[in-house]
Each structure stands twice: as structure tokens, then as C-alpha cells.
Coordinates of C-alpha atoms in Angstrom, one line a residue:
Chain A
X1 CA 0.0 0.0 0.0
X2 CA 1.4 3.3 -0.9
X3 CA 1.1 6.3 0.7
X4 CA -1.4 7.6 -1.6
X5 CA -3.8 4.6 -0.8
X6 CA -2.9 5.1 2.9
X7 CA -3.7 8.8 3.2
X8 CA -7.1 7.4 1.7
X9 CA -7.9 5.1 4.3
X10 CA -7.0 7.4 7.1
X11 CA -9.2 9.9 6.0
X12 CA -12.2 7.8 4.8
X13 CA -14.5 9.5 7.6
X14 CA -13.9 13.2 5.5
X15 CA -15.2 11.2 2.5
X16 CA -18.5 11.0 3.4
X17 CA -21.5 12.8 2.4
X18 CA -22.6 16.1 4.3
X19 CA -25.8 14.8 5.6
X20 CA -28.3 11.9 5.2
X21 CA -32.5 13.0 4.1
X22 CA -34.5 12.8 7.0
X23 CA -36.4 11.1 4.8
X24 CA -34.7 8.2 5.5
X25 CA -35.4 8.4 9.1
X26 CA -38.8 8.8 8.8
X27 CA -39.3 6.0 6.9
X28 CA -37.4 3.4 8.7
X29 CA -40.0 5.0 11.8
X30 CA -42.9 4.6 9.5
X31 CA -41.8 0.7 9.2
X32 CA -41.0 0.1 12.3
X33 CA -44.2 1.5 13.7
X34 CA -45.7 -0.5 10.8
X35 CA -43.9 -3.8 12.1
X36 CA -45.3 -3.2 15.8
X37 CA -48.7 -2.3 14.4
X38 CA -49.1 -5.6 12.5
X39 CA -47.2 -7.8 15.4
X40 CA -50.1 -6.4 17.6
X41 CA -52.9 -7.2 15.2
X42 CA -51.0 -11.0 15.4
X43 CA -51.4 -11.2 19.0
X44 CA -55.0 -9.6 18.8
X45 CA -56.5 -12.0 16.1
X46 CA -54.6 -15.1 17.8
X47 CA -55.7 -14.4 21.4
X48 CA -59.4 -13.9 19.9
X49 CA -59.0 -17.0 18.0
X50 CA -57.9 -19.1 21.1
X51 CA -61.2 -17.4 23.6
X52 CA -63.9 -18.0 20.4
X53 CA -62.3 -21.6 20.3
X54 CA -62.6 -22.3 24.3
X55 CA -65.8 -20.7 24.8
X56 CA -67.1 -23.0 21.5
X57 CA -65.5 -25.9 23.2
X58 CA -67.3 -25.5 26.4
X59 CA -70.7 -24.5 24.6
X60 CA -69.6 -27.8 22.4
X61 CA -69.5 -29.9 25.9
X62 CA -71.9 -28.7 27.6
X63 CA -74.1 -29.1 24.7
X64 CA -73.3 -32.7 24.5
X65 CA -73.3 -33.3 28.3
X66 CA -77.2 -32.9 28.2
X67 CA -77.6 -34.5 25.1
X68 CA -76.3 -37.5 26.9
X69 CA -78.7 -36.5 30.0
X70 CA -81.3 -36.2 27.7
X71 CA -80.7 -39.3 25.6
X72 CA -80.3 -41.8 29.1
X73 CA -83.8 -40.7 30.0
X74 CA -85.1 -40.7 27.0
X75 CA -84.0 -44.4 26.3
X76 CA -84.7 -45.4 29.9
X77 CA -88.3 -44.1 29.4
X78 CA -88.7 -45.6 25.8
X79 CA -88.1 -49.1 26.9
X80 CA -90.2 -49.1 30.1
X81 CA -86.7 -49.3 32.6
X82 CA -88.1 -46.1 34.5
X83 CA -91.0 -47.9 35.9
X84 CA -88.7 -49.3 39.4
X85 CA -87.6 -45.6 40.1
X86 CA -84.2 -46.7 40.2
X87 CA -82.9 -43.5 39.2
X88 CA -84.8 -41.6 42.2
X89 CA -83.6 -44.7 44.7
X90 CA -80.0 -44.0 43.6
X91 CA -80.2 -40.6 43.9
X92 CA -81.8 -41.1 47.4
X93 CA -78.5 -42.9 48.5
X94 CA -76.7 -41.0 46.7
X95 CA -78.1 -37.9 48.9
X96 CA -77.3 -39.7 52.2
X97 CA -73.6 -39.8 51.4
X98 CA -73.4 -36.3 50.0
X99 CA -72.3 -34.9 53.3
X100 CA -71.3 -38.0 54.8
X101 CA -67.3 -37.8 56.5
X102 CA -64.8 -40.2 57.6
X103 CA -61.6 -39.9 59.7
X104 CA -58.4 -39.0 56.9
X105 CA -56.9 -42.5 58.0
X106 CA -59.5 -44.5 56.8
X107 CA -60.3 -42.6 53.5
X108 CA -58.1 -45.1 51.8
X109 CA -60.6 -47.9 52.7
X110 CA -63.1 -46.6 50.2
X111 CA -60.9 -46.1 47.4
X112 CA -61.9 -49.9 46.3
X113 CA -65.1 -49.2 46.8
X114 CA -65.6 -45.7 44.8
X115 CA -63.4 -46.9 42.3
X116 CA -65.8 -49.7 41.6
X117 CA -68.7 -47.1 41.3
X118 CA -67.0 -45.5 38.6
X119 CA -66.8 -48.5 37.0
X120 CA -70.4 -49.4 36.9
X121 CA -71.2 -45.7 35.6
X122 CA -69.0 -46.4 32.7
X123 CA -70.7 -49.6 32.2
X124 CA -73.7 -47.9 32.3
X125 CA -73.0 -45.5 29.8
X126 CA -71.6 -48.3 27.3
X127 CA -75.2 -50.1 27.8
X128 CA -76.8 -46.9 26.4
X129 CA -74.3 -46.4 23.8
X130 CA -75.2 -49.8 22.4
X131 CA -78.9 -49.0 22.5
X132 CA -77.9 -46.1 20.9
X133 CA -76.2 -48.0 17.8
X134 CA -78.0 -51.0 17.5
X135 CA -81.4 -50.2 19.2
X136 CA -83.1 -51.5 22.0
X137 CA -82.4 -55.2 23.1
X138 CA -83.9 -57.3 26.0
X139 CA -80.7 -58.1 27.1
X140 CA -79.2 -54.7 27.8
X141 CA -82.8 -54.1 29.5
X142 CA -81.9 -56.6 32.2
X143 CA -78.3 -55.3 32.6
X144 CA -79.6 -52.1 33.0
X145 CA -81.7 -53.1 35.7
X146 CA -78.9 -55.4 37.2
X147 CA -76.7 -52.6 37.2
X148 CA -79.4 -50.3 39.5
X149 CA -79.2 -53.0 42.2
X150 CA -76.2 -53.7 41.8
X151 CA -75.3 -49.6 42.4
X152 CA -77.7 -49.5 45.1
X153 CA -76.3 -52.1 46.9
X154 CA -72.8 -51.0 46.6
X155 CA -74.2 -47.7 47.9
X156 CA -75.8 -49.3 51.0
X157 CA -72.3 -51.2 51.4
X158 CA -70.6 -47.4 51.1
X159 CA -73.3 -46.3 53.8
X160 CA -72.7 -49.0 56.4
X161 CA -69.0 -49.2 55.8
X162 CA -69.0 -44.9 57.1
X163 CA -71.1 -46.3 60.0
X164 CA -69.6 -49.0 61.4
X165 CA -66.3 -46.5 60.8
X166 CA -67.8 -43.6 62.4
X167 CA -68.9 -45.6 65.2
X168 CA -65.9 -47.2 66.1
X169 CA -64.2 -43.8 66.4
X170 CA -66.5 -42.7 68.6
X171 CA -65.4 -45.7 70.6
X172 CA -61.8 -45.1 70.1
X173 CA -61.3 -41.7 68.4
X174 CA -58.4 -41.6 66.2
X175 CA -57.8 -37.8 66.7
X176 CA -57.5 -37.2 62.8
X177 CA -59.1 -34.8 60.5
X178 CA -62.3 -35.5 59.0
X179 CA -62.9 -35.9 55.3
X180 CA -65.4 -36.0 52.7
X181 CA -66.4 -39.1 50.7
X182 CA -67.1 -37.5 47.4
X183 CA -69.5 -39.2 45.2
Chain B
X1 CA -31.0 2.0 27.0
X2 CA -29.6 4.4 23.6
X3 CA -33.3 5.0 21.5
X4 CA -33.2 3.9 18.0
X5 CA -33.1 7.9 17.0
X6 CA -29.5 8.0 18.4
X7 CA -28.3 4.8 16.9
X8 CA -29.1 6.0 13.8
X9 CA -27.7 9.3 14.1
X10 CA -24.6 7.7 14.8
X11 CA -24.0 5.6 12.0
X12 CA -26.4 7.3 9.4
X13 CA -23.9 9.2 7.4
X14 CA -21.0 6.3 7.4
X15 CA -23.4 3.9 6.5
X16 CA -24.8 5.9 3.6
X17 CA -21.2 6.4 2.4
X18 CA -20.1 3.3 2.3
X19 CA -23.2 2.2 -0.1
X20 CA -23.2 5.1 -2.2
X21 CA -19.7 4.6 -3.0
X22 CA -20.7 0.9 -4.4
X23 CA -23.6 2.0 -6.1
X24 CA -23.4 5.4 -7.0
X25 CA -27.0 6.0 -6.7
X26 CA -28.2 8.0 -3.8
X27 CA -31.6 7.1 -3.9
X28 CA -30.6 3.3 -3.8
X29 CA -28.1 4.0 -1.4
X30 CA -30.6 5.5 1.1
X31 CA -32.9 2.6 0.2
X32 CA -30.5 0.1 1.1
X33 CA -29.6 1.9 4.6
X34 CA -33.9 1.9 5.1
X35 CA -34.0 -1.4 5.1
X36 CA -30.8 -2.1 6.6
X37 CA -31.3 0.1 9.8
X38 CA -34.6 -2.3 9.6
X39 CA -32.8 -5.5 9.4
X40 CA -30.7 -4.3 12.2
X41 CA -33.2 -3.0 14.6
X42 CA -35.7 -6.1 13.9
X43 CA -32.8 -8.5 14.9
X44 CA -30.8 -6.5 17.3
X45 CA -31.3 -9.4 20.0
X46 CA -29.7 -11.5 17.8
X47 CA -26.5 -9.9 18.0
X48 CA -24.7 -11.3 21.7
X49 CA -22.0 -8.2 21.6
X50 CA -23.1 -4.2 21.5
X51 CA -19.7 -3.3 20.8
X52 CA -20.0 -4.7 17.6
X53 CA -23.2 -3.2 16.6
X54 CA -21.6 -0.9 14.2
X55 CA -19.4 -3.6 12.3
X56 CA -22.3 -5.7 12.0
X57 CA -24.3 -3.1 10.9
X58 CA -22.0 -2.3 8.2
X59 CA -21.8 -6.1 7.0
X60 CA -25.2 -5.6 6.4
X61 CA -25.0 -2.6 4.8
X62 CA -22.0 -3.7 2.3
X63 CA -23.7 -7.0 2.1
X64 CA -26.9 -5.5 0.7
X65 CA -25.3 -2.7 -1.3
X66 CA -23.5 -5.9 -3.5
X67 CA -26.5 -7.8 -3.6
X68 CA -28.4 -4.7 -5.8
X69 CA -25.3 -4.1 -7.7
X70 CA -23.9 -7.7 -8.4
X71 CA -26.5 -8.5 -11.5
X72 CA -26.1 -4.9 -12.7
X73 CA -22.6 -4.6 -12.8
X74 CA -20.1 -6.1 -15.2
X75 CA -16.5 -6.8 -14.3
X76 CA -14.9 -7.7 -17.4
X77 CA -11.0 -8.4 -16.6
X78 CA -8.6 -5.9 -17.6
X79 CA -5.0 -5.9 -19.0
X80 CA -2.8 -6.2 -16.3
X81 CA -1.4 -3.0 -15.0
X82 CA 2.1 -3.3 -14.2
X83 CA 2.4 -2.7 -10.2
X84 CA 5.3 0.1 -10.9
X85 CA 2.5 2.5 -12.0
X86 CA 0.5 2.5 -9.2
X87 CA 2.9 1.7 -6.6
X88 CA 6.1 4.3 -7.4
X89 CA 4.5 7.0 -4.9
X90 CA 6.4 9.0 -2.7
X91 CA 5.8 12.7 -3.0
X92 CA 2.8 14.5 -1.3
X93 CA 1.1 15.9 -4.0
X94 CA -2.8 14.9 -3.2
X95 CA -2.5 16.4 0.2
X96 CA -3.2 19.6 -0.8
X97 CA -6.9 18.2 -3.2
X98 CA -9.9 19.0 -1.0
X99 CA -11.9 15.9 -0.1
X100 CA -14.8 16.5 -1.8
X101 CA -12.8 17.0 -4.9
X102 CA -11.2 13.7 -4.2
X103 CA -14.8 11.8 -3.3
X104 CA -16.5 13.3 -6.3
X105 CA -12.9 11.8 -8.2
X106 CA -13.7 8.7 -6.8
X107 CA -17.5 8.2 -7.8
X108 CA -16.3 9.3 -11.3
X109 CA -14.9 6.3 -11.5
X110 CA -16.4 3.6 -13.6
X111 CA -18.9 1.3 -11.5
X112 CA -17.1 -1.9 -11.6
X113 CA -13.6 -0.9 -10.5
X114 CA -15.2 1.6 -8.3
X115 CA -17.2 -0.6 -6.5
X116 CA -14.0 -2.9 -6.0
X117 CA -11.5 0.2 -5.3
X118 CA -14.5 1.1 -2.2
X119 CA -14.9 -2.5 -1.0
X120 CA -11.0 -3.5 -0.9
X121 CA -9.5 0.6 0.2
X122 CA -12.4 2.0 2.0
X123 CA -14.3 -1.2 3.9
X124 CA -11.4 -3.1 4.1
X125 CA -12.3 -6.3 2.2
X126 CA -9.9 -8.9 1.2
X127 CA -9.8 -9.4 -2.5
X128 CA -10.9 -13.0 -1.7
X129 CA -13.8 -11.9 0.0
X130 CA -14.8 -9.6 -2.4
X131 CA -14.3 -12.0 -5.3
X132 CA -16.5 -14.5 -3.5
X133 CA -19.3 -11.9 -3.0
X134 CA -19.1 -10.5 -6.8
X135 CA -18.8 -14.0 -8.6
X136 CA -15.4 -12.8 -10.2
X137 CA -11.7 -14.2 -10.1
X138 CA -9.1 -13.1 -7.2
X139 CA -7.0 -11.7 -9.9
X140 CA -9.8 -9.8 -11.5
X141 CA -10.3 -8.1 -8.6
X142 CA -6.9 -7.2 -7.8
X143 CA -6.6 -5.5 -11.5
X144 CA -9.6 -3.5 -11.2
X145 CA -8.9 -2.2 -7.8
X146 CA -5.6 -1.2 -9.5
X147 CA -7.3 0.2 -12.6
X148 CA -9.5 2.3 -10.0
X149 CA -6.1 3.5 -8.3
X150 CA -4.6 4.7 -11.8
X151 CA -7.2 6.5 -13.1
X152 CA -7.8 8.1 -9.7
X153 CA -4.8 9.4 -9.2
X154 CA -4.4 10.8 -12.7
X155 CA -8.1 12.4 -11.7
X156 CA -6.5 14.0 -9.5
X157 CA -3.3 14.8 -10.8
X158 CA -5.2 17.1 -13.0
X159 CA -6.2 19.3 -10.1
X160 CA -2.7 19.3 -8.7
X161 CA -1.7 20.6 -11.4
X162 CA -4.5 22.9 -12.1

């Protein structure tokens, strides 16, 4: 490099132009406000989006959830199963335990028990499934009605399980907390 | 936190240089530092060391600058200029040329060597890396940037003399 081409390089700063437009300022601004404009619009249109999709989900369930109310009584009553009140007995004994509370230390006793009343709901709601599909069979009738005495009786069992439980603690108090069977 | 305002303000005028000495073209030049300054601002996380905010920025600025000038510029080799002619310098005698004489000498020059003369003297590119970014030969470069030198310096002569 010769001096000529270094006296270039040293001074490259005093070859610059006077001054840049403003122009070009304000239209970097313009863009930039642009940019933030549109990235908010995103965030707008996405976070409506996501509510209108949750709300139409819930409205979707709960739609459904008394279809299938509507549908188990509806079947129930088509085929003659409602003349036993089974439903009112269940919810009867299902009343009695609403409330009904056990010491913490023996909660664990029921698990067996409430687990196999879950089971029988799903049961339940696979016999009116079927009935849906394939229509009504005298078969399914009598497992419909099995499964109402069957329930009941596993909620008398719940009931007299808390009873001889609460009992005994009065006896011979445990000194735990109290909890609530939720059925 | 420096405001976007100042940023620019700092590196406005040597950014728009540097690009309107490869293209020649003010209006394109201030286009190119738009969108730039943009590119910058838009990815400023991106970059892990401030200090080098104004080298980077430049990178972008050169980088761009060749991109809209490599399709419209052609850099058809020249006859080798022997290195005596450029080289033999030891006298003075431009010291006394104004600078804006000497940058309106320099965009005088024809585009192609121009552009090469600003990338190689003025940014500080290897010829390598600026024959990789123009799609030409090592050696092409080297005898434009050469070719840009002569006929600069007998530019200027001219008003040395005048």
C-alpha cells in the first residue's frame, strides 16, 4: 500500500457525504411503527381466535353433556326401565352420602369401593351407547336393571362401611381430620 | 437503553457512504440503509456483543449494497497493470486536493472498479472476500482495484496541477 492509498484510508470519515435526508429516518420509523402495528394485530386476532375456540368448546361440551342427560332418560323411558324408580332410589342414597365424612386415616378404605362405582357408571354408559347404535335389546334391559341393584347395593355397602367406621371412632377416636367421601 | 433515533444518528452518514460509493445512486443507497437500519433493529437481539453493533451493521449494509449491484454490474477483466504505475509514490502531492474533490474523483470512476477500489480501500475487504461476493476471479479483482487507483490518481493529478 502506498502512501497515496494510505492517506485514503485514514481519511475515509472526510469522504463521506454532508448529511443523510431525513427522509430516511422517517421511513425506517414509518416501518417500524408498521412492524409493531401488524405484530399487535397477530397477537390480537390469535388471542381472539384461542377465547372464540374455548368458549365454542365449552358450549360444544356442555351441549353434549345434556344431550347424553337427555338421551339416558329418554332411552330409559322408551323401553319401560323407568317404571322401578331406580334412578330416584340411587339418587336417594346417593343424597345420604353427600355430606357424609370419615376420619383421613380410613379414606383409603373406600378407594376400592368408589373406584368400583365408577366402574359401573361407565358400564352404564356403554349399555346406552349400544342401544344407541343398535337399538333396544332385551338383554341390555336386564343389565340395566342389574346394574341399578347392583349400584344400590354397593351404595348401601358405602353407607354401612361410614357407619360401622364412624362408630368405632366414637369408641376409640383416632384424633384425625375428617374428610369427605365424594361421590 | 440508547433510543433507535440516536443509533441511527450515529451511523447514518458512514453507512450511507459506504453504499453510495458501491452504487453510486443516492436514492438506492438510502434505500438500502432503510432497510438495513430495519434488518438491524428487527434482529438486534440476535447480535450477543453491542460493541459490535456498528461492524455488523455495516456487513449488512456492504452485504446488501453488492447484492443490488452484483446482477447490474459487469466486471470484465482488464489488461494487467504493471504494479510500478501504481505503486512508485512517494511525494505529497494529493495532500493539498480538497476531499470532496477527491470523493467526487472517486465516484467518477467507472462502477465496476469503483465498486471494487471502495470494498478493498475503503471497507477493508480482502480481494478474496470480495471475489467471492461479486462472482469474479481473485485476480480480476486485484486489477480493477488497480485500474481504479490509476485512473484516480491521474483524476487528481489534474487538479494538482490545475
Amino acid at each position: 500500500m502506498n502512501n497515496f492509498e494510505k492517506y485514503l484510508q485514514d481519511n475515509k470519515d472526510k469522504l463521506q457525504s454532508d448529511s443523510v435526508d431525513e427522509k430516511v429516518w422517517l421511513m425506517i420509523e414509518n416501518e417500524m411503527l408498521k412492524s409493531k402495528n401488524r405484530r399487535s394485530k397477530r397477537f390480537l386476532r390469535i388471542t381472539f381466535i384461542v377465547i372464540f375456540m374455548s368458549l365454542l368448546g365449552c358450549l360444544i361440551y356442555v351441549l353434549q353433556d345434556q344431550d347424553e342427560g337427555l338421551n339416558e332418560q329418554k332411552i330409559l323411558a322408551e323401553y319401560d326401565l323407568t317404571k322401578y324408580n331406580f334412578e330416584e332410589k340411587v339418587n336417594t342414597k346417593k343424597q345420604q352420602l353427600v355430606s357424609a365424612t370419615v376420619p383421613e386415616t380410613k379414606f383409603e378404605d373406600f378407594q376400592i369401593l368408589l373406584q368400583q362405582l365408577e366402574f359401573m357408571d361407565g358400564q352404564f354408559q356403554d349399555y346406552i351407547r349400544y342401544i344407541e347404535q343398535n337399538g333396544y335389546q332385551e338383554f341390555i334391559g336386564d343389565q340395566i336393571l342389574n346394574f341399578y341393584k347392583s349400584k344400590i347395593e354397593l351404595l348401601d355397602k358405602i353407607k354401612s362401611e361410614i357407619d360401622k367406621i364412624n362408630y368405632y371412632e366414637k369408641i376409640k377416636p383416632s384424633y384425625t381430620e375428617y374428610v369427605t367421601i365424594e361421590i | 437503553m440508547v433510543s433507535m433515533r440516536t443509533i441511527y444518528e450515529m451511523y447514518a452518514k458512514q453507512m450511507l457512504a459506504s453504499s453510495f460509493r458501491i452504487t453510486n445512486s443516492l436514492p438506492d443507497s438510502e434505500d438500502i440503509i432503510q432497510e438495513s437500519f430495519l434488518c438491524a433493529f428487527q434482529k438486534i437481539e440476535q447480535l450477543k456483543d453491542e460493541g459490535k453493533f456498528s461492524s455488523w451493521l455495516k456487513q449488512i449494509v456492504i452485504n446488501n449494497s453488492i447484492k443490488f449491484i452484483k446482477n447490474k454490474t459487469s466486471f470484465e477483466p482488464l489488461d494487467e497493470i504493471n504494479e510500478r504505475e501504481v505503486k512508485e509514490d512517494n511525494s505529497n502531492w494529493y495532500m493539498s486536493i480538497p476531499f470532496n474533490q477527491i470523493r467526487e474523483s472517486i465516484m467518477s470512476l467507472p462502477d465496476g472498479c469503483r465498486e471494487i477500489f471502495s470494498l478493498y480501500l475503503l471497507e477493508g475487504y480482502k480481494h478474496k472476500e470480495i471475489a467471492s461476493a461479486l462472482g469474479i476471479s481473485i485476480s480480476n479483482s486485484k486489477s480493477q482495484y488497480r485500474y481504479a487507483l490509476k485512473l484516480l490518481k491521474n483524476i487528481l493529478m489534474k487538479y494538482h496541477h490545475e
